[in-house]
Amino acid sequence: MRLATLRDGTKDGKLVAISPDGKRYAVPPLQTMQEALERWSETMAQLAAIDEFPEALDQVELAAPLPRAWQWLDGSAFQSHGDLMSAVLGVEESTSQAPLMYQGTSDKFYGPRDDVKFPDEALGIDFEGEFGVIVDAVPMGTSAEDAMGHIRLVVQINDWSLRALAGPEMKTGFGWIQAKPPCGMAPFAITPDELGGNWRNGRVCLNLNVDWNGQRFGAANGEPMGHGFHELVAHAARTRDLVPGTVIGSGTVSNANFREIGSSCIAERRGIELIDEGAARTAFMKFGDTVRMQAVDEHGHAPFGAIEQKVVKA
């Protein structure tokens, strides 16, 4: 099942069910994605039973599947990304075996084709391609095994970052505020079964193709996560209940063979240059630059659709 949100002039938009080919939609008797998540046990079968999609879809009309959420918790579950970012930011790596996670802004998620505003190019504008999950109500203390049953939807995310601010904020010992503006989401939120065999061990085992200004920048695969999404959910729920609609991210998708397959963010490329050449030479994004992200399976099918965003001056 694939779901999306049409812009309708409200802050949360209108929930729609998407046809298998991604070209048409149906309007279920629910107003928003948040409503569906809060009543998932009673609405899932109703949504899954939709088999006629009478309306033609114009993806320009789509907002993020969840335009605003109660909570956005982002992990950093790829070891190769952590190694490279430590080199870039000059921050010592954590020796903890627990997942790394921070709480980011959730009052807004950019739509898949929205322009993204920033005040200054000098802040080090960077994209970050990652996957995420959206859960229903998760009780405090839920185990990783049980957390798998609370993962209702899987999404594709562009976690925008301002690198000139990230290092100084990390070194304070508190969380990111200025360095982490709102994220973007690909148009379709999908149930895990849509991924078939590419949903394994709580991981999205697809290549995430990232193009910067029309040139392929990376094609890392989501399988090498050090912690699966079920483990990230359990980590987040250790001392709190998670409300329906909580979004949890994987962190930047990264593979150990990054020199061959590329990266999902510019900072990682700069880390490779720092290690290999002694200095980072790839500049960050400029106003007018574009980024496109699309996860694809072995048949070229893109279950989440694509993020296509342009950086503009605020």
C-alpha angles and dihedrals in degrees: 000000000000122000133186141173124241119209109247103162094271126105094246100037128208123303116233135178115232127221119242091256092050094235103101140036145201128213112232123204091262126092105211144015089243091057091051092051093048091052098032098135091058100033102043095078091045092053094043091053093063107111103157121074108186100171126080111233124228104190091204086073093059124105122195109297087248105026092189131008138197090236141010116193116179124198132198101219103155113088096201090056091050092051093051095044091052087057092049098044099036091233122139115245118249115252092203118119090212119098117269113238141160134187114243137183113296105169089095137028116185116236119248094262101031121127109242118224126217130172100223138012089217090073091079102251111212138171123220120198115209146142127245143185133219118214138200120226108323116192120226112268096025111163123237090248092054092041090069089070092055095058102101104163137022122211141181117234141194104207103199116212138187103214098191088064100037100075097048091046092049092051092057088069092235129100131277118276111150095027094059117060121174119305128233127233133209113245101256130060109197137195112246092249089066087071093057111188091356089076102078131157091348092306135118102231097197134112112253106214112206122189123187114199089343096308123111108252102170147348105191120166123234097222100087094070109145089216123029121230091258088059092048090051091050091048092052092047096049094103104011142045112249113225122223109275096036108149119212122191133208096218121238111338106241138165131202091240091062092141089065104036101029131227142288095225138033095237090062091053088051089051090055090050091049092053097041102035105020095245139055112244106168109098123221124249125301130208108280094030117130134209128197124193126185129163112213135188129220090279095051092254114148107207095183097041116227139300111222113176138164127210113233136174115263 
